[in-house]
Every structure is written in structure tokens, then in C-alpha cells.
CSV table of C-alpha atoms and ligand atoms in Angstrom, one decimal:
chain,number,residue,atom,x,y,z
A,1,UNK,CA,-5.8,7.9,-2.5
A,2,UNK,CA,-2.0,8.0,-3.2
A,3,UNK,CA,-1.5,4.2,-3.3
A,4,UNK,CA,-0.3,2.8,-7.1
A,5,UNK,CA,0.6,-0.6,-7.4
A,6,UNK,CA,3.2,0.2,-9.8
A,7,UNK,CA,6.1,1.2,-7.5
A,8,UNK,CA,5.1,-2.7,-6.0
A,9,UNK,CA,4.2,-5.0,-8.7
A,10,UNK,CA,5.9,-8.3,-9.0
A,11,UNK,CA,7.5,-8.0,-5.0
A,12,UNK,CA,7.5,-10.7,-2.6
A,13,UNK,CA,3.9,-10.1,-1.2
A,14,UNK,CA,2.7,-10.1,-4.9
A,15,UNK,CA,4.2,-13.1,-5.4
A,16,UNK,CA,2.5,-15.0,-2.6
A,17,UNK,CA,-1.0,-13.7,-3.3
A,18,UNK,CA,-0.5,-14.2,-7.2
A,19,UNK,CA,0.6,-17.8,-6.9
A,20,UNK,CA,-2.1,-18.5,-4.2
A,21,UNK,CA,-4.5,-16.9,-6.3
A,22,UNK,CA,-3.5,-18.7,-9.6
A,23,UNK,CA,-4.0,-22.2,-7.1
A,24,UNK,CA,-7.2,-20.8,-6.0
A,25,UNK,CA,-8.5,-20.3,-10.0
A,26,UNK,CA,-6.9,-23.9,-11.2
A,27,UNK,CA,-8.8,-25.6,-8.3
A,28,UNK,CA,-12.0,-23.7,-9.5
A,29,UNK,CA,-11.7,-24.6,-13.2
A,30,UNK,CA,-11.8,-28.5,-11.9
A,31,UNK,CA,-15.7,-28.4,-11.9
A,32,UNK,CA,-17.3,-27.5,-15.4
A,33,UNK,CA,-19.8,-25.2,-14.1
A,34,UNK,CA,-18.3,-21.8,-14.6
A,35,UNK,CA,-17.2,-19.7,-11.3
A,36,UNK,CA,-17.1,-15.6,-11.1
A,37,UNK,CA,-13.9,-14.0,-9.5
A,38,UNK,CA,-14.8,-10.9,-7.5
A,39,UNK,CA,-11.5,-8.5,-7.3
A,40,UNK,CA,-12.8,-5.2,-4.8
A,41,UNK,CA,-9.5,-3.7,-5.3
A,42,UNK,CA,-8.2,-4.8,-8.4
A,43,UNK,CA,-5.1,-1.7,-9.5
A,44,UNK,CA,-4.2,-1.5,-13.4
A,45,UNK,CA,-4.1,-5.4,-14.4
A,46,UNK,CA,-0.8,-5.1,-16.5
A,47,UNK,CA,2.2,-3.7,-14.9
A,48,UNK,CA,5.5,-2.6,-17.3
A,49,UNK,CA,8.3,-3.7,-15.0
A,50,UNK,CA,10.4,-1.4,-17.3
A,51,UNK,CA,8.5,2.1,-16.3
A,52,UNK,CA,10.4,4.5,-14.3
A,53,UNK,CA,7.7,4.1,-11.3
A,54,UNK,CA,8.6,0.1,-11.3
A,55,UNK,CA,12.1,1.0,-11.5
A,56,UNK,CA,12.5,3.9,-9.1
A,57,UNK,CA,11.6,0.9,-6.2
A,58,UNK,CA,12.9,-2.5,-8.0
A,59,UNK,CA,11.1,-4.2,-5.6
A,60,UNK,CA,10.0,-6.9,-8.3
A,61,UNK,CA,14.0,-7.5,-8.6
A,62,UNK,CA,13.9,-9.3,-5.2
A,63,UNK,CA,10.4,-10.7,-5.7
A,64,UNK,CA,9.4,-12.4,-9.3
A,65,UNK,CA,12.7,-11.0,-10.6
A,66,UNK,CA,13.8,-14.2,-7.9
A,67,UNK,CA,11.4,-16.7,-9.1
A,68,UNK,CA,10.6,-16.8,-12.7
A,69,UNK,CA,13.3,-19.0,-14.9
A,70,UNK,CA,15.5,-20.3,-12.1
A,71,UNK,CA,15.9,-23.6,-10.4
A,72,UNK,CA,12.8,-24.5,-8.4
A,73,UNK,CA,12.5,-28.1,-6.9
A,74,UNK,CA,9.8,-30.4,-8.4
A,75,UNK,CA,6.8,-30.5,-5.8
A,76,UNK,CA,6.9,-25.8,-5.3
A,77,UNK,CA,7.5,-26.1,-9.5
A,78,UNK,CA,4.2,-27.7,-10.2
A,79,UNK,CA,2.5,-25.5,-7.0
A,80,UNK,CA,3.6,-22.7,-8.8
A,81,UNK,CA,3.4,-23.5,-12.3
A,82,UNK,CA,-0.5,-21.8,-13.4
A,83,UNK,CA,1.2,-18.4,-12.0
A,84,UNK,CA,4.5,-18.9,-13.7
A,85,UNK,CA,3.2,-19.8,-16.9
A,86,UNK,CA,1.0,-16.6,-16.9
A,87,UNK,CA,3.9,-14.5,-16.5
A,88,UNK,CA,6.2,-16.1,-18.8
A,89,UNK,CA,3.2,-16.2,-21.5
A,90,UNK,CA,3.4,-12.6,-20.9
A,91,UNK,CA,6.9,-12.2,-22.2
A,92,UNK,CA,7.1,-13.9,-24.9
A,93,UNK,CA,10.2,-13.2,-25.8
A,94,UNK,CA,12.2,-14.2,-22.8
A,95,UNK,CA,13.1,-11.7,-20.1
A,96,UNK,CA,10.7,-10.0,-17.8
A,97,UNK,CA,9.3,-6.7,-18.2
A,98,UNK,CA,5.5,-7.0,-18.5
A,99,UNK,CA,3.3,-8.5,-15.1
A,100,UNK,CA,0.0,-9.6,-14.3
A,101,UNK,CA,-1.8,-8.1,-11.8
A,102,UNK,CA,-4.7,-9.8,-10.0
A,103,UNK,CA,-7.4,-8.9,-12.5
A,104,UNK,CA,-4.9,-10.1,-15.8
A,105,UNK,CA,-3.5,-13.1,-14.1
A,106,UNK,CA,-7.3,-14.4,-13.3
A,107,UNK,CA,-8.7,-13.5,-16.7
A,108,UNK,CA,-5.7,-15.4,-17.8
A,109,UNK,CA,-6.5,-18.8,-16.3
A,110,UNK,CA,-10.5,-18.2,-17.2
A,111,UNK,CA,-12.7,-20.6,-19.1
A,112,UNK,CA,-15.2,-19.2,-22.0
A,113,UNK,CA,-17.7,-20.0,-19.0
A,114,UNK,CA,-16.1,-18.3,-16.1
A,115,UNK,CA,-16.7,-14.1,-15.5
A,116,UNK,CA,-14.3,-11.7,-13.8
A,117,UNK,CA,-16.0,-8.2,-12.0
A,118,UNK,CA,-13.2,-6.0,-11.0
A,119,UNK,CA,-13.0,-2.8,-9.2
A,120,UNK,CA,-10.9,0.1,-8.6
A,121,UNK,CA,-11.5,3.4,-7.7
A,122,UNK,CA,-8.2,5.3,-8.6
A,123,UNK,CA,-10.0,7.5,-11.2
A,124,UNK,CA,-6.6,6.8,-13.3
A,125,UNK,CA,-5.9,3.3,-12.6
A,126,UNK,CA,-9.7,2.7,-13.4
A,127,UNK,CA,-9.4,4.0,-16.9
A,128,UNK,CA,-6.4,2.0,-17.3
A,129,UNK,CA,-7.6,-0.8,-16.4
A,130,UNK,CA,-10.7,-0.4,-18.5
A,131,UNK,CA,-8.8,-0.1,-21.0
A,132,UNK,CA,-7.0,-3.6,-20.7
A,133,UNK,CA,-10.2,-5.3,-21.0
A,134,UNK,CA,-11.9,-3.2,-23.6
A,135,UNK,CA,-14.5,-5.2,-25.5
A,136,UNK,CA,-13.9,-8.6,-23.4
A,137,UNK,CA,-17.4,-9.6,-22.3
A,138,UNK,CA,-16.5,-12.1,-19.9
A,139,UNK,CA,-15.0,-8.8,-17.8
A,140,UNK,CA,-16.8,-6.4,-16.1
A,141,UNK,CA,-14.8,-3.4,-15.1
A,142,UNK,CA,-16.7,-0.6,-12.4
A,143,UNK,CA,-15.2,2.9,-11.1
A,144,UNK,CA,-16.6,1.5,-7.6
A,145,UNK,CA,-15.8,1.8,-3.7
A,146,UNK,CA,-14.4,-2.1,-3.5
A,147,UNK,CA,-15.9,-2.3,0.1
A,148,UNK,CA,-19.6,-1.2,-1.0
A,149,UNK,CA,-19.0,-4.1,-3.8
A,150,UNK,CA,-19.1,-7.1,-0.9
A,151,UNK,CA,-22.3,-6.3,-0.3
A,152,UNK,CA,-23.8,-5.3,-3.9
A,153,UNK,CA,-22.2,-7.8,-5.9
A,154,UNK,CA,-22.5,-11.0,-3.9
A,155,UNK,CA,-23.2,-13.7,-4.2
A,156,UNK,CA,-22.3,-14.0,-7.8
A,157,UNK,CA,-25.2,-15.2,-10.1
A,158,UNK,CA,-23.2,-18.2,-11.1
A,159,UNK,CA,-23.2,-18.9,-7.3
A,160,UNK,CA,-19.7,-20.5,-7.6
A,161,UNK,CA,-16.2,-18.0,-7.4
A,162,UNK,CA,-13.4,-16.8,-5.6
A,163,UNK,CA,-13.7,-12.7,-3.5
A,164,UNK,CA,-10.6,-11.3,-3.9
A,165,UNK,CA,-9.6,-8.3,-0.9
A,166,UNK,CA,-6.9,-6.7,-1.2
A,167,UNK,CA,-6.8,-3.0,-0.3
A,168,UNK,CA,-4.0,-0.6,-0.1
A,169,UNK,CA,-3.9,-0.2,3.6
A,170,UNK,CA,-3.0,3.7,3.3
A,171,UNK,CA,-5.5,4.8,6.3
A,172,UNK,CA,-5.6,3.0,9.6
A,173,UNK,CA,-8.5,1.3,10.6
A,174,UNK,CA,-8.1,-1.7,7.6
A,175,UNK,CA,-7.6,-4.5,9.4
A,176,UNK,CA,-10.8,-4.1,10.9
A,177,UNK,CA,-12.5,-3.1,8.1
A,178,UNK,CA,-11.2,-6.2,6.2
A,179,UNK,CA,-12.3,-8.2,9.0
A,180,UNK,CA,-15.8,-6.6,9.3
A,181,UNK,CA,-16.2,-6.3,5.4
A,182,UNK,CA,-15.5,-10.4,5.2
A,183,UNK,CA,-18.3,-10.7,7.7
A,184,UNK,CA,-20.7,-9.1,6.0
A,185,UNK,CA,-19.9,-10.6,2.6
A,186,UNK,CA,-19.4,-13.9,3.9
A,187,UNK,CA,-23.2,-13.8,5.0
A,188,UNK,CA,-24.3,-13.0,1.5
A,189,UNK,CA,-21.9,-15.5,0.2
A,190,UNK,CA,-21.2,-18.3,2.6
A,191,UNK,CA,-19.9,-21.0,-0.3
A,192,UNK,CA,-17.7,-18.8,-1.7
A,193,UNK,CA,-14.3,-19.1,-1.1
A,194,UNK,CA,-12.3,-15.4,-0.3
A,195,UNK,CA,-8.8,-14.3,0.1
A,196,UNK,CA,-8.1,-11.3,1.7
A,197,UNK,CA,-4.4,-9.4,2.0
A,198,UNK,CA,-2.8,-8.1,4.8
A,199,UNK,CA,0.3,-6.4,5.4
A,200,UNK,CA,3.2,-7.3,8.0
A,201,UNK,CA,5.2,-4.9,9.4
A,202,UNK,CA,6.4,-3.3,12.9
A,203,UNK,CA,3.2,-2.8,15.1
A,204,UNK,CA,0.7,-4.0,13.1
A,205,UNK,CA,-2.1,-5.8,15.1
A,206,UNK,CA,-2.2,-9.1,13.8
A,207,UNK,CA,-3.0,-10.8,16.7
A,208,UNK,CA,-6.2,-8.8,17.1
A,209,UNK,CA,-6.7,-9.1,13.7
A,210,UNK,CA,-6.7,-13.3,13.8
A,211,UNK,CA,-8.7,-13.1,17.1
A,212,UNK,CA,-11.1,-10.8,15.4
A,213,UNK,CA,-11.5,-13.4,12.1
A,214,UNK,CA,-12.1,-16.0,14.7
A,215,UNK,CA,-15.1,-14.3,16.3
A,216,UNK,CA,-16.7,-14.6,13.1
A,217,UNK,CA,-17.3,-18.2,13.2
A,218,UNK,CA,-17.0,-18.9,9.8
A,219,UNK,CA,-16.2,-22.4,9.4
A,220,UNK,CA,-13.0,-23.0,7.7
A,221,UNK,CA,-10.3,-20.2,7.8
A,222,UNK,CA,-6.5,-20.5,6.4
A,223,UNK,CA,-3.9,-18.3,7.2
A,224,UNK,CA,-0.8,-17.8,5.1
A,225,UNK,CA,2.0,-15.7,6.7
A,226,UNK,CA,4.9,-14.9,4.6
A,227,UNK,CA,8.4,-12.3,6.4
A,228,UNK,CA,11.2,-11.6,4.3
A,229,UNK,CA,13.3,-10.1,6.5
A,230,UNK,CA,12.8,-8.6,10.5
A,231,UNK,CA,10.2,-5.8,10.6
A,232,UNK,CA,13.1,-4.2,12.9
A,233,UNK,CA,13.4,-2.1,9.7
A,234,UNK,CA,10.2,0.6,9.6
A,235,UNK,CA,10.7,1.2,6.1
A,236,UNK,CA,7.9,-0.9,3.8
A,237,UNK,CA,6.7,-4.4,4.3
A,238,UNK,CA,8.8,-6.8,6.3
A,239,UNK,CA,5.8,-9.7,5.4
A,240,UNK,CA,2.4,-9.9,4.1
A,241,UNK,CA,-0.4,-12.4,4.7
A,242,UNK,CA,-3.3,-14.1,3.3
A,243,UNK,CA,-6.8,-15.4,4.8
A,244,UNK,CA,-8.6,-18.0,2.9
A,245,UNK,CA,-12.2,-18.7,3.4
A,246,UNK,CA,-13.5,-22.2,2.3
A,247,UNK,CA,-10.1,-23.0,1.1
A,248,UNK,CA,-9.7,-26.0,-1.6
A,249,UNK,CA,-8.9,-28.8,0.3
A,250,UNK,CA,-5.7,-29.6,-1.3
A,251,UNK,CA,-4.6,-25.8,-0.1
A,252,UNK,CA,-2.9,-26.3,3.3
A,253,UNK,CA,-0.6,-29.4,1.9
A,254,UNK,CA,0.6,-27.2,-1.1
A,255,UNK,CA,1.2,-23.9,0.8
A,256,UNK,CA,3.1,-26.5,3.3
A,257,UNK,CA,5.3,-27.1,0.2
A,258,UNK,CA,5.8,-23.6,-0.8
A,259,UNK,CA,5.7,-21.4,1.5
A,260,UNK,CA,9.2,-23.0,2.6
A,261,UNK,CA,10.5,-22.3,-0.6
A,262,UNK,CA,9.6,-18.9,-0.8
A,263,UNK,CA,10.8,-18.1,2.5
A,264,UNK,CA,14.1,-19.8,1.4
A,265,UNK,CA,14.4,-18.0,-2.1
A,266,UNK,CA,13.2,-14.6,-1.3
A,267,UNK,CA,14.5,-14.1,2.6
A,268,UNK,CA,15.8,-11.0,2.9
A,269,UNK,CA,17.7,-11.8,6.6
A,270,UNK,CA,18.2,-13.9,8.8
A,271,UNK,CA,14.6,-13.3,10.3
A,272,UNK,CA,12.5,-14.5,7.4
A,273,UNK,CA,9.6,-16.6,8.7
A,274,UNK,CA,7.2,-18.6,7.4
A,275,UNK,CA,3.8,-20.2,8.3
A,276,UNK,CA,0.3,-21.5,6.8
A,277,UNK,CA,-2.3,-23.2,9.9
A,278,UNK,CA,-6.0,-23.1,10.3
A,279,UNK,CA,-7.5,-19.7,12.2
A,280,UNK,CA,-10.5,-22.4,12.2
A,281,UNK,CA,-11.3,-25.4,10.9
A,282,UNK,CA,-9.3,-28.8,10.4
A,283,UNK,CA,-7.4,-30.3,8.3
A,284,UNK,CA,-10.2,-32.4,6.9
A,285,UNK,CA,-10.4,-33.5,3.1
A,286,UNK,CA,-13.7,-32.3,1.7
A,287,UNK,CA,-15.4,-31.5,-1.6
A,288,UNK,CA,-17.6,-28.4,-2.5
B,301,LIG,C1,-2.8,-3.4,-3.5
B,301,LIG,S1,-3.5,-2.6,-4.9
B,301,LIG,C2,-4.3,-3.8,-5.8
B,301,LIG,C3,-3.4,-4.8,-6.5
B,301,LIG,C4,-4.1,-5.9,-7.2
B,301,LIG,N1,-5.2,-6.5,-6.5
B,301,LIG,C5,-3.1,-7.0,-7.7
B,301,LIG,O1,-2.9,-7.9,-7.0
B,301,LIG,O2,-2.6,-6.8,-8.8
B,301,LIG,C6,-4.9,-1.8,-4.2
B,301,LIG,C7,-5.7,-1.0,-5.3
B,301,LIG,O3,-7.0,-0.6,-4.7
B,301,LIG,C8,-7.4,0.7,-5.2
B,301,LIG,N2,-8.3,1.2,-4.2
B,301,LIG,C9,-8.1,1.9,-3.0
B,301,LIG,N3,-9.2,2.1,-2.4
B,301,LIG,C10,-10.2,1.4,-3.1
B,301,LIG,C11,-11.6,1.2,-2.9
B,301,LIG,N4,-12.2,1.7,-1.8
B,301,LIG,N5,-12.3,0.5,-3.8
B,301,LIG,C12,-11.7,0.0,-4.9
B,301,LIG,N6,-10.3,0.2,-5.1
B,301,LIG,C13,-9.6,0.9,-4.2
B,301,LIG,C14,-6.0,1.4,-5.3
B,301,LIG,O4,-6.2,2.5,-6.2
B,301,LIG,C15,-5.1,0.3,-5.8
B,301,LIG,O5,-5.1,0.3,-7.2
């Protein structure tokens, strides 16, 4: 395990996932009834933009560094505005040095109610994140293989929440893990509503990957694809994308509104792309 999220906190993929997330967590909060957010691969929570790690790569200069306290228009503003506020109420004092990671930014927009179980097995970014959340009882922090926790921890006893995914992708063979490890969580847990990461870059086998979620029959399926620049370029991520099981309804029409923006404001080339459309399901309204 040589993956740490610190060299990548705060880029353009975090950026995605975090605001989806955030929209994922807000939409949640609408019902009283409290909702558990699973995160199977959840790195340190906090992340000091300042630390020579996060500033031997700088790649949050070209991702939040792009975002937070400039001019957005109105309708991505408000999209964004649950993940922005997080990140700002982070920093106080202006500026930007200290960022959420998945675990921080959902215990963030949690109710009294609502629970958080996060893993991570990075014996070192375990104890840090343990640390974060030290004496918080609505946080439950394990040393545990993510993968083994789709099957052991769903569903949730509040039989409401949100599966976080989002691996490292450091050993091949991920993509069809992710899609194999949705199946069999998705089983356990068929009203829950998941998000799972994936990375874009030269050679990757998305289409397999999409034509694999497909054969799962599960009902309603989102994809969100997000390319900075052309994966021409070998080195790192060129994109990154998100699947969302049993999306909120109001998803599609607000990732229709950013993800233009985001393309716009954190395009790296010419060959920045953009796209959100159903892997199944339809665009019809419906409530959980
Ligand atoms: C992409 S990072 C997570 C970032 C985090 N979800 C966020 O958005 O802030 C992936 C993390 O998974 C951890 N990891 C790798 N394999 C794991 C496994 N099998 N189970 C749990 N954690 C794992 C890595 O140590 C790393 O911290």
C-alpha cells in the first residue's frame, strides 16, 4: 500500500467527488429519520494543504485552489455551496490550507441523528484518522479491508445512507473489483444509494467497466465523467468518474449545471470533456 491521499487532496477529481458527495449528504438530511454514511476507503479526513507532501504535487492549486472564493455563476454556486461552505468553515481565517476529506466533509454536514463508519487500512493513515474523530460517538473509525466492509457492514441498522467507494486503484484488477464489490453490496443493500470513484486516464477500460455495471441490473445507475485535459499525457489522471446508485432525483439536473462549469474552470487543454447520463435508468422524478 504506497497510495497517500496527501500528495492529491483538494485536485480536480476531489473536487467532483466532494461536491457530489456534499449533494448526496444535503439531499439525505431532507428526511428526519437519520441516514449512516459508509466510507470503505476513507484516507486521513483532514488534509494540511501547507505540508510538504501537498506541496511537493500542488495539485489542489489547479483543483479547489480554482474554486473556492472566486466568481461562480448563480445556479453551480448554490450546487456547490454545502461543499464550499465546509471548506471555507475550515479556514476560518481566510485563505486555504486545511481540507476535508471524505470522512470530515460528511461528518461535517451530519445531523445529531445521522452516523458515519469509515475505513482505512493504511496502518498510519488509520491512526490519523482515528485520531480526528477521537471521542465523537456518532463516528465509528475501523483498521479494516474496505472491500470485506460491503459485505459486513451493510445494510446499515438505520436502513437509510449513502456507500461511499473509493479506492486507490494502485493494483490492476479495480475496476472489476469495484464493479463486483457494488454487486454484492448492492444485494445486501438495494435502497441505499452508493458512489463509487474511478479513475480516467490512457488505457483504462471504461467501456468494459460501464458494460460490466450494466450487467448488474440494478435499477437506476448515474454516471459522472469529468477530463481535465487529453489522457495523451501518461503521467497522473487526465479525468475521474463517479457511479451513483439510486441517485436523488434532483441529481442529473444539478450535475447538468455543474459539471459544465467545472469543465470550464478547471480544463487543463483543449481536450477537457465533460458528461453526466444514465448507465440505467430514466430520467424519471421519484421519491425514496
Ligand atoms: C483515494 S484515497 C481515499 C480518499 C478519501 N475517500 C477522500 O475522498 O478524502 C484511498 C484510501 O484507501 C486506503 N486503502 C487502500 N486499500 C484499502 C482497503 N482495502 N481498505 C480500506 N482502505 C484502503 C488508502 O490507504 C487511502 O487512504
Amino acid at each position: 500500500m504506497n497510495y497517500r491521499h496527501i500528495y492529491h487532496a483538494g485536485n480536480f477529481a476531489d473536487v467532483l467527488k466532494h461536491a457530489v458527495l456534499a449533494r448526496l449528504i444535503v439531499y439525505m438530511a431532507q428526511k428526519d429519520k437519520a441516514f449512516r454514511v459508509l466510507d470503505t476507503h476513507a484516507g486521513i479526513g483532514l488534509y494540511d494543504l501547507s505540508s510538504e507532501e501537498a506541496q511537493k504535487t500542488g495539485e489542489w492549486v489547479d483543483g479547489i485552489g480554482r474554486i473556492l472564493d472566486t466568481d461562480i455563476p448563480a445556479k453551480a454556486k448554490a450546487i456547490l455551496e454545502p461543499y464550499l461552505t465546509a471548506v471555507r468553515d475550515l479556514n476560518p481565517d481566510g485563505g486555504l490550507t486545511l481540507y476535508p476529506g471524505s470522512p470530515k466533509l460528511t461528518r461535517m454536514l451530519m445531523r445529531p441523528q445521522d452516523r458515519l463508519s469509515a475505513m482505512e487500512l493504511h496502518p498510519d493513515d488509520y491512526e490519523t484518522l482515528h485520531r480526528l474523530f477521537d471521542g465523537d460517538f456518532q463516528s465509528r473509525i475501523t483498521e479494516l479491508d474496505g472491500w470485506l466492509a460491503l459485505g459486513a457492514h451493510l445494510p446499515p441498522k438505520e436502513k437509510r445512507g449513502i456507500v461511499l467507494v473509493d479506492p486507490p486503484f494502485e493494483i490492476a484488477g479495480e475496476y472489476e473489483r469495484l464493479a463486483d464489490g457494488l454487486h454484492k453490496a448492492y444485494r445486501r443493500f438495494s435502497g441505499g444509494t452508493f458512489c463509487l470513484w474511478y479513475p480516467l486516464k490512457q488505457g483504462t477500460p471504461i467501456a468494459e467497466f460501464h458494460a460490466a455495471l450494466q450487467a448488474l441490473e440494478i435499477p437506476k445507475m448515474l454516471c459522472a465523467e469529468l477530463s481535465v485535459r487529453s489522457d495523451r499525457d501518461t503521467t497522473g489522471l487526465s479525468g475521474s468518474g463517479l457511479i451513483i446508485v439510486n441517485p436523488p432525483f434532483t441529481l442529473k439536473g444539478e450535475l447538468d449545471i455543474l459539471l459544465p462549469f467545472l469543465k470550464d474552470r478547471l480544463k487543463q487543454d483543449r481536450h477537457a470533456s465533460a458528461r453526466a447520463f444514465w448507465l440505467r435508468g430514466e430520467e424519471v422524478p421519484e421519491r425514496d
